[in-house]
mmCIF file of C-alpha atoms in Angstrom:
data_model
loop_
_atom_site.group_PDB
_atom_site.id
_atom_site.type_symbol
_atom_site.label_atom_id
_atom_site.label_comp_id
_atom_site.label_asym_id
_atom_site.label_seq_id
_atom_site.Cartn_x
_atom_site.Cartn_y
_atom_site.Cartn_z
ATOM 1 C CA UNK A 7 -12.756 -17.484 0.684
ATOM 2 C CA UNK A 8 -8.875 -18.023 1.424
ATOM 3 C CA UNK A 9 -8.148 -18.457 4.866
ATOM 4 C CA UNK A 10 -3.550 -18.088 7.116
ATOM 5 C CA UNK A 11 -2.964 -21.447 8.430
ATOM 6 C CA UNK A 12 -1.963 -19.214 11.181
ATOM 7 C CA UNK A 13 -1.943 -16.207 13.423
ATOM 8 C CA UNK A 14 -0.528 -13.764 10.852
ATOM 9 C CA UNK A 15 1.789 -10.537 11.427
ATOM 10 C CA UNK A 16 -0.906 -8.544 9.938
ATOM 11 C CA UNK A 17 0.192 -4.652 8.783
ATOM 12 C CA UNK A 18 -2.053 -1.319 7.307
ATOM 13 C CA UNK A 19 -1.406 0.336 4.921
ATOM 14 C CA UNK A 20 -1.789 4.105 7.706
ATOM 15 C CA UNK A 21 -1.501 6.693 4.672
ATOM 16 C CA UNK A 22 -3.817 4.305 1.892
ATOM 17 C CA UNK A 23 -6.068 3.940 4.909
ATOM 18 C CA UNK A 24 -6.319 7.335 6.752
ATOM 19 C CA UNK A 25 -6.484 9.538 3.083
ATOM 20 C CA UNK A 26 -9.842 6.904 2.942
ATOM 21 C CA UNK A 27 -11.459 7.365 5.706
ATOM 22 C CA UNK A 28 -10.862 10.820 5.207
ATOM 23 C CA UNK A 29 -13.099 11.016 2.775
ATOM 24 C CA UNK A 30 -15.008 8.914 3.676
ATOM 25 C CA UNK A 31 -16.631 9.458 6.662
ATOM 26 C CA UNK A 32 -15.647 13.645 5.842
ATOM 27 C CA UNK A 33 -18.954 14.938 7.184
ATOM 28 C CA UNK A 34 -18.467 13.025 10.607
ATOM 29 C CA UNK A 35 -18.047 16.606 12.958
ATOM 30 C CA UNK A 36 -18.621 16.374 16.704
ATOM 31 C CA UNK A 37 -19.882 18.963 18.999
ATOM 32 C CA UNK A 38 -17.121 21.595 18.532
ATOM 33 C CA UNK A 39 -17.804 20.859 14.517
ATOM 34 C CA UNK A 40 -14.182 19.544 14.209
ATOM 35 C CA UNK A 41 -13.542 16.787 11.808
ATOM 36 C CA UNK A 42 -13.061 13.115 13.288
ATOM 37 C CA UNK A 43 -14.461 11.285 10.439
ATOM 38 C CA UNK A 44 -10.547 10.131 9.640
ATOM 39 C CA UNK A 45 -10.312 9.061 13.911
ATOM 40 C CA UNK A 46 -13.459 7.094 12.687
ATOM 41 C CA UNK A 47 -12.366 5.372 9.749
ATOM 42 C CA UNK A 48 -8.905 4.109 10.822
ATOM 43 C CA UNK A 49 -10.367 2.828 14.267
ATOM 44 C CA UNK A 50 -12.985 1.374 12.428
ATOM 45 C CA UNK A 51 -10.254 -0.732 9.936
ATOM 46 C CA UNK A 52 -8.806 -1.882 13.346
ATOM 47 C CA UNK A 53 -11.564 -2.847 14.516
ATOM 48 C CA UNK A 54 -12.972 -5.032 11.496
ATOM 49 C CA UNK A 55 -9.143 -6.822 11.297
ATOM 50 C CA UNK A 56 -9.140 -8.285 14.769
ATOM 51 C CA UNK A 57 -13.183 -8.590 15.231
ATOM 52 C CA UNK A 58 -14.324 -9.436 11.967
ATOM 53 C CA UNK A 59 -11.636 -10.657 10.606
ATOM 54 C CA UNK A 60 -7.675 -12.198 12.471
ATOM 55 C CA UNK A 61 -7.634 -13.264 15.836
ATOM 56 C CA UNK A 62 -3.889 -12.220 15.489
ATOM 57 C CA UNK A 63 -2.047 -10.219 18.241
ATOM 58 C CA UNK A 64 0.845 -8.859 16.402
ATOM 59 C CA UNK A 65 -0.399 -5.588 14.520
ATOM 60 C CA UNK A 66 0.657 -2.434 12.835
ATOM 61 C CA UNK A 67 -0.223 0.786 11.600
ATOM 62 C CA UNK A 68 2.741 1.790 8.956
ATOM 63 C CA UNK A 69 2.354 5.616 7.873
ATOM 64 C CA UNK A 70 4.298 8.179 5.280
ATOM 65 C CA UNK A 71 6.383 10.575 6.756
ATOM 66 C CA UNK A 72 6.188 14.127 5.668
ATOM 67 C CA UNK A 73 10.138 14.525 4.527
ATOM 68 C CA UNK A 74 10.752 13.515 0.286
ATOM 69 C CA UNK A 75 12.358 10.366 -0.378
ATOM 70 C CA UNK A 76 14.828 8.556 -2.602
ATOM 71 C CA UNK A 77 11.537 8.567 -5.668
ATOM 72 C CA UNK A 78 11.734 12.755 -5.394
ATOM 73 C CA UNK A 79 15.296 12.305 -5.852
ATOM 74 C CA UNK A 80 15.307 10.434 -9.355
ATOM 75 C CA UNK A 81 12.172 11.427 -10.526
ATOM 76 C CA UNK A 82 10.887 15.945 -9.591
ATOM 77 C CA UNK A 83 6.914 14.530 -10.840
ATOM 78 C CA UNK A 84 7.467 12.062 -8.752
ATOM 79 C CA UNK A 85 3.722 12.251 -7.265
ATOM 80 C CA UNK A 86 3.512 15.947 -8.242
ATOM 81 C CA UNK A 87 -0.502 15.490 -9.356
ATOM 82 C CA UNK A 88 -0.728 14.808 -5.162
ATOM 83 C CA UNK A 89 -2.655 18.079 -3.384
ATOM 84 C CA UNK A 90 -1.751 18.989 -0.633
ATOM 85 C CA UNK A 91 -2.721 17.347 2.224
ATOM 86 C CA UNK A 92 -6.687 19.761 3.550
ATOM 87 C CA UNK A 93 -5.776 20.540 7.106
ATOM 88 C CA UNK A 94 -9.002 19.331 7.924
ATOM 89 C CA UNK A 95 -7.414 16.205 7.926
ATOM 90 C CA UNK A 96 -4.643 17.380 9.283
ATOM 91 C CA UNK A 97 -6.050 18.631 11.767
ATOM 92 C CA UNK A 98 -7.111 14.828 12.723
ATOM 93 C CA UNK A 99 -2.736 13.696 13.074
ATOM 94 C CA UNK A 100 -2.054 14.790 16.331
ATOM 95 C CA UNK A 101 -5.600 12.979 17.962
ATOM 96 C CA UNK A 102 -5.382 10.117 16.387
ATOM 97 C CA UNK A 103 -1.701 9.143 17.148
ATOM 98 C CA UNK A 104 -2.670 9.381 20.375
ATOM 99 C CA UNK A 105 -5.105 7.254 20.566
ATOM 100 C CA UNK A 106 -3.130 5.059 18.624
ATOM 101 C CA UNK A 107 -0.635 5.320 21.301
ATOM 102 C CA UNK A 108 -3.818 5.033 24.394
ATOM 103 C CA UNK A 109 -5.421 1.985 22.844
ATOM 104 C CA UNK A 110 -1.954 -0.049 22.277
ATOM 105 C CA UNK A 111 -1.512 -0.190 18.385
ATOM 106 C CA UNK A 112 1.849 -0.105 17.200
ATOM 107 C CA UNK A 113 2.604 2.933 14.250
ATOM 108 C CA UNK A 114 5.944 3.913 12.019
ATOM 109 C CA UNK A 115 7.347 6.078 10.763
ATOM 110 C CA UNK A 116 9.782 6.873 8.503
ATOM 111 C CA UNK A 117 11.305 10.295 7.731
ATOM 112 C CA UNK A 118 12.321 10.383 4.504
ATOM 113 C CA UNK A 119 11.228 6.812 3.094
ATOM 114 C CA UNK A 120 7.738 5.950 2.084
ATOM 115 C CA UNK A 121 5.212 3.720 3.672
ATOM 116 C CA UNK A 122 5.263 1.271 0.885
ATOM 117 C CA UNK A 123 8.784 0.296 0.958
ATOM 118 C CA UNK A 124 8.823 0.178 5.228
ATOM 119 C CA UNK A 125 6.259 -2.280 4.827
ATOM 120 C CA UNK A 126 7.728 -4.376 2.220
ATOM 121 C CA UNK A 127 10.765 -4.174 4.300
ATOM 122 C CA UNK A 128 9.073 -5.395 7.659
ATOM 123 C CA UNK A 129 7.280 -8.092 5.610
ATOM 124 C CA UNK A 130 10.527 -9.527 4.474
ATOM 125 C CA UNK A 131 11.686 -9.003 7.943
ATOM 126 C CA UNK A 132 8.769 -10.852 9.198
ATOM 127 C CA UNK A 133 9.522 -13.517 6.019
ATOM 128 C CA UNK A 134 12.688 -14.322 7.239
ATOM 129 C CA UNK A 135 11.907 -15.120 10.823
ATOM 130 C CA UNK A 136 9.834 -17.698 9.766
ATOM 131 C CA UNK A 137 5.995 -15.938 10.705
ATOM 132 C CA UNK A 138 3.397 -15.138 8.379
ATOM 133 C CA UNK A 139 2.769 -11.582 7.085
ATOM 134 C CA UNK A 140 -1.259 -9.932 5.918
ATOM 135 C CA UNK A 141 -0.487 -6.904 4.480
ATOM 136 C CA UNK A 142 -4.127 -4.234 5.344
ATOM 137 C CA UNK A 143 -4.452 -2.636 1.687
ATOM 138 C CA UNK A 144 -5.879 -1.744 -1.587
ATOM 139 C CA UNK A 145 -3.329 -0.497 -3.653
ATOM 140 C CA UNK A 146 -1.901 -2.605 -6.347
ATOM 141 C CA UNK A 147 1.887 -1.149 -5.390
ATOM 142 C CA UNK A 148 1.612 -3.878 -2.921
ATOM 143 C CA UNK A 149 1.120 -6.629 -5.033
ATOM 144 C CA UNK A 150 4.712 -7.147 -6.058
ATOM 145 C CA UNK A 151 4.812 -7.616 -2.451
ATOM 146 C CA UNK A 152 2.801 -11.321 -1.923
ATOM 147 C CA UNK A 153 4.757 -14.561 -0.686
ATOM 148 C CA UNK A 154 3.770 -17.847 0.290
ATOM 149 C CA UNK A 155 3.697 -16.313 3.189
ATOM 150 C CA UNK A 156 2.830 -12.239 2.716
ATOM 151 C CA UNK A 157 -0.573 -12.173 0.848
ATOM 152 C CA UNK A 158 -2.793 -8.926 0.820
ATOM 153 C CA UNK A 159 -6.286 -8.116 1.817
ATOM 154 C CA UNK A 160 -8.099 -5.435 -0.159
ATOM 155 C CA UNK A 161 -10.811 -4.124 2.075
ATOM 156 C CA UNK A 162 -12.764 -2.702 -0.612
ATOM 157 C CA UNK A 163 -13.984 -6.363 -1.885
ATOM 158 C CA UNK A 164 -12.941 -8.709 1.584
ATOM 159 C CA UNK A 165 -10.059 -10.111 -1.142
ATOM 160 C CA UNK A 166 -7.248 -12.099 -0.338
ATOM 161 C CA UNK A 167 -4.152 -11.883 -1.800
ATOM 162 C CA UNK A 168 -2.052 -15.254 -2.961
ATOM 163 C CA UNK A 169 0.401 -15.760 -5.666
ATOM 164 C CA UNK A 170 -1.729 -18.118 -7.161
ATOM 165 C CA UNK A 171 -4.523 -15.168 -7.734
ATOM 166 C CA UNK A 172 -2.691 -12.570 -8.481
ATOM 167 C CA UNK A 173 -1.255 -15.739 -11.679
ATOM 168 C CA UNK A 174 -5.079 -15.979 -12.324
ATOM 169 C CA UNK A 175 -6.021 -12.643 -13.011
ATOM 170 C CA UNK A 176 -2.456 -11.619 -14.283
ATOM 171 C CA UNK A 177 -1.020 -14.589 -15.746
ATOM 172 C CA UNK A 178 1.965 -13.380 -14.020
ATOM 173 C CA UNK A 179 4.007 -14.203 -10.888
ATOM 174 C CA UNK A 180 4.054 -10.909 -7.751
ATOM 175 C CA UNK A 181 7.070 -9.791 -9.294
ATOM 176 C CA UNK A 182 6.289 -9.161 -12.089
ATOM 177 C CA UNK A 183 3.643 -6.412 -11.432
ATOM 178 C CA UNK A 184 6.604 -4.306 -11.055
ATOM 179 C CA UNK A 185 7.623 -4.778 -14.832
ATOM 180 C CA UNK A 186 3.825 -4.006 -15.170
ATOM 181 C CA UNK A 187 3.849 -0.397 -13.329
ATOM 182 C CA UNK A 188 7.753 0.257 -14.704
ATOM 183 C CA UNK A 189 5.356 -0.538 -18.058
ATOM 184 C CA UNK A 190 2.033 0.208 -18.391
ATOM 185 C CA UNK A 191 2.978 3.704 -16.270
ATOM 186 C CA UNK A 192 0.604 4.693 -13.283
ATOM 187 C CA UNK A 193 -0.922 7.446 -13.028
ATOM 188 C CA UNK A 194 -1.866 7.506 -8.989
ATOM 189 C CA UNK A 195 1.585 8.115 -8.379
ATOM 190 C CA UNK A 196 2.222 9.799 -11.668
ATOM 191 C CA UNK A 197 5.936 7.093 -13.092
ATOM 192 C CA UNK A 198 5.446 7.944 -16.690
ATOM 193 C CA UNK A 199 5.831 4.355 -18.018
ATOM 194 C CA UNK A 200 6.053 4.159 -21.710
ATOM 195 C CA UNK A 201 3.547 5.925 -24.028
ATOM 196 C CA UNK A 202 0.268 3.994 -25.604
ATOM 197 C CA UNK A 203 1.659 0.949 -23.766
ATOM 198 C CA UNK A 204 -1.807 -0.021 -21.964
ATOM 199 C CA UNK A 205 -2.626 -3.163 -19.468
ATOM 200 C CA UNK A 206 -3.136 -5.624 -22.556
ATOM 201 C CA UNK A 207 -0.432 -5.057 -24.387
ATOM 202 C CA UNK A 208 1.983 -4.859 -21.266
ATOM 203 C CA UNK A 209 1.279 -8.112 -19.889
ATOM 204 C CA UNK A 210 1.805 -9.730 -23.268
ATOM 205 C CA UNK A 211 4.612 -8.432 -23.679
ATOM 206 C CA UNK A 212 5.147 -9.993 -20.073
ATOM 207 C CA UNK A 213 4.195 -13.305 -20.732
ATOM 208 C CA UNK A 214 6.020 -13.280 -23.183
ATOM 209 C CA UNK A 215 9.186 -12.339 -21.847
ATOM 210 C CA UNK A 216 9.226 -12.551 -18.076
ATOM 211 C CA UNK A 217 10.611 -9.165 -18.216
ATOM 212 C CA UNK A 218 11.704 -5.812 -18.746
ATOM 213 C CA UNK A 219 14.883 -6.436 -18.920
ATOM 214 C CA UNK A 220 14.408 -8.843 -21.212
ATOM 215 C CA UNK A 221 11.901 -6.849 -23.273
ATOM 216 C CA UNK A 222 14.380 -4.992 -24.619
ATOM 217 C CA UNK A 223 17.301 -7.793 -25.169
ATOM 218 C CA UNK A 224 14.730 -9.480 -27.079
ATOM 219 C CA UNK A 225 13.840 -5.409 -29.043
ATOM 220 C CA UNK A 226 14.117 -6.654 -31.920
ATOM 221 C CA UNK A 227 11.838 -9.735 -31.558
ATOM 222 C CA UNK A 228 8.486 -7.615 -30.739
ATOM 223 C CA UNK A 229 8.558 -6.024 -34.300
ATOM 224 C CA UNK A 230 7.928 -9.628 -35.951
ATOM 225 C CA UNK A 231 4.886 -10.380 -32.970
ATOM 226 C CA UNK A 232 1.201 -11.671 -33.679
ATOM 227 C CA UNK A 233 -0.014 -8.305 -31.892
ATOM 228 C CA UNK A 234 -2.095 -5.216 -33.045
ATOM 229 C CA UNK A 235 0.627 -2.626 -33.423
ATOM 230 C CA UNK A 236 2.999 -4.627 -32.918
ATOM 231 C CA UNK A 237 5.800 -2.279 -34.692
ATOM 232 C CA UNK A 238 4.669 1.159 -33.539
ATOM 233 C CA UNK A 239 5.231 -0.980 -30.242
ATOM 234 C CA UNK A 240 8.634 -1.901 -31.090
ATOM 235 C CA UNK A 241 9.136 1.837 -32.219
ATOM 236 C CA UNK A 242 7.886 2.767 -28.459
ATOM 237 C CA UNK A 243 9.801 0.845 -26.009
ATOM 238 C CA UNK A 244 13.111 1.736 -28.272
ATOM 239 C CA UNK A 245 12.158 5.766 -27.716
ATOM 240 C CA UNK A 246 11.746 5.542 -24.002
ATOM 241 C CA UNK A 247 13.762 3.173 -22.714
ATOM 242 C CA UNK A 248 15.008 5.397 -20.716
ATOM 243 C CA UNK A 249 12.130 5.959 -19.288
ATOM 244 C CA UNK A 250 11.144 2.554 -18.412
ATOM 245 C CA UNK A 251 13.830 2.213 -16.805
ATOM 246 C CA UNK A 252 13.129 4.642 -14.765
ATOM 247 C CA UNK A 253 9.841 3.705 -14.279
ATOM 248 C CA UNK A 254 11.405 0.246 -13.056
ATOM 249 C CA UNK A 255 13.219 1.926 -9.703
ATOM 250 C CA UNK A 256 10.149 3.903 -8.982
ATOM 251 C CA UNK A 257 7.492 1.269 -9.282
ATOM 252 C CA UNK A 258 10.110 -0.882 -6.981
ATOM 253 C CA UNK A 259 9.503 -1.230 -3.382
ATOM 254 C CA UNK A 260 12.188 -1.729 -1.127
ATOM 255 C CA UNK A 261 13.660 -4.276 0.948
ATOM 256 C CA UNK A 262 15.877 -3.382 2.857
ATOM 257 C CA UNK A 263 14.940 -0.636 4.354
ATOM 258 C CA UNK A 264 16.557 -1.043 7.492
ATOM 259 C CA UNK A 265 13.510 -1.848 11.396
ATOM 260 C CA UNK A 266 14.973 -1.711 13.912
ATOM 261 C CA UNK A 267 11.649 -3.836 15.929
ATOM 262 C CA UNK A 268 11.138 -7.474 15.267
ATOM 263 C CA UNK A 269 7.222 -8.727 15.533
ATOM 264 C CA UNK A 270 7.513 -9.084 19.475
ATOM 265 C CA UNK A 271 7.555 -6.081 19.661
ATOM 266 C CA UNK A 272 4.439 -4.767 18.175
ATOM 267 C CA UNK A 273 2.186 -6.863 20.695
ATOM 268 C CA UNK A 274 -0.475 -6.316 21.230
ATOM 269 C CA UNK A 275 -1.461 -7.268 24.587
ATOM 270 C CA UNK A 276 -4.709 -5.939 25.072
ATOM 271 C CA UNK A 277 -6.223 -2.908 23.692
ATOM 272 C CA UNK A 278 -7.686 -0.925 26.605
ATOM 273 C CA UNK A 279 -11.465 -0.329 25.895
ATOM 274 C CA UNK A 280 -11.423 2.119 28.768
ATOM 275 C CA UNK A 281 -8.438 4.700 27.358
ATOM 276 C CA UNK A 282 -10.402 4.054 24.479
ATOM 277 C CA UNK A 283 -13.128 5.185 25.913
ATOM 278 C CA UNK A 284 -12.046 8.159 27.515
ATOM 279 C CA UNK A 285 -10.652 9.106 23.677
ATOM 280 C CA UNK A 286 -13.538 8.969 21.863
ATOM 281 C CA UNK A 287 -15.264 11.528 24.848
ATOM 282 C CA UNK A 288 -12.426 12.984 25.049
ATOM 283 C CA UNK A 289 -12.390 14.125 21.076
ATOM 284 C CA UNK A 290 -16.548 14.329 21.247
ATOM 285 C CA UNK A 291 -16.653 11.350 19.244
ATOM 286 C CA UNK A 292 -20.781 10.245 18.219
ATOM 287 C CA UNK A 293 -19.799 6.289 19.026
ATOM 288 C CA UNK A 294 -23.323 5.280 19.446
ATOM 289 C CA UNK A 295 -24.444 6.830 15.975
ATOM 290 C CA UNK A 296 -21.313 5.610 14.603
ATOM 291 C CA UNK A 297 -19.309 3.215 16.806
#
């Protein structure tokens, strides 16, 4: 397993783990039949990160807000296939944020800004200050953020994603992952991409031309490549050029969102276990059974 040399600043993709926790532990209910699976899952994630993986003292959880973002303005279909938040999850949000605040875990969300963009901008800011960053996420969109000082912990398989890992797996560098998503699309976010271009074709083109702009600068060469259905791929690329460029804008995580906190502001002095126990008792979380 790859280990980071220094204690990193840990950024948790809160929205992703909120939903993962909700669906994984959706049958967890207290004596009043109120669900608490999302609360439990987030607390368990934090515990695993701090105890089992990294003894870091700087940690923040970043969440989406309910407001629409610039992506919705430039493409009204963006994330349109996402269902509305279930009420049984919604009622856990306020208690969750209260518990996190009480035990000393910092959270951040910005109205109208997607969590991915906050994560990217904060990670970029921390990296420039000379510290290492560990992003905790299973979202493939985050791969584009990876640098020599920004890594990703995929908790699904406990894998640390680094530039060399990405190069070995995909044959491209982290930034080119934006181009990959722009070409092949992303169903989870409803990013259209270029129809009939799958991951194998997209990777072949990027390994040949490096990025989407170079692909279009050399578009006439596409039909001459030793690639199955090269002429059809050429036709699709020409026909859907605007869609591909739009998809690039949708897939690219912003790094310039103003973040008015630094790593010292998220320093975890000490988790207040007494308060945590009080919160567990208050919300009737069955800690003996699940924690």
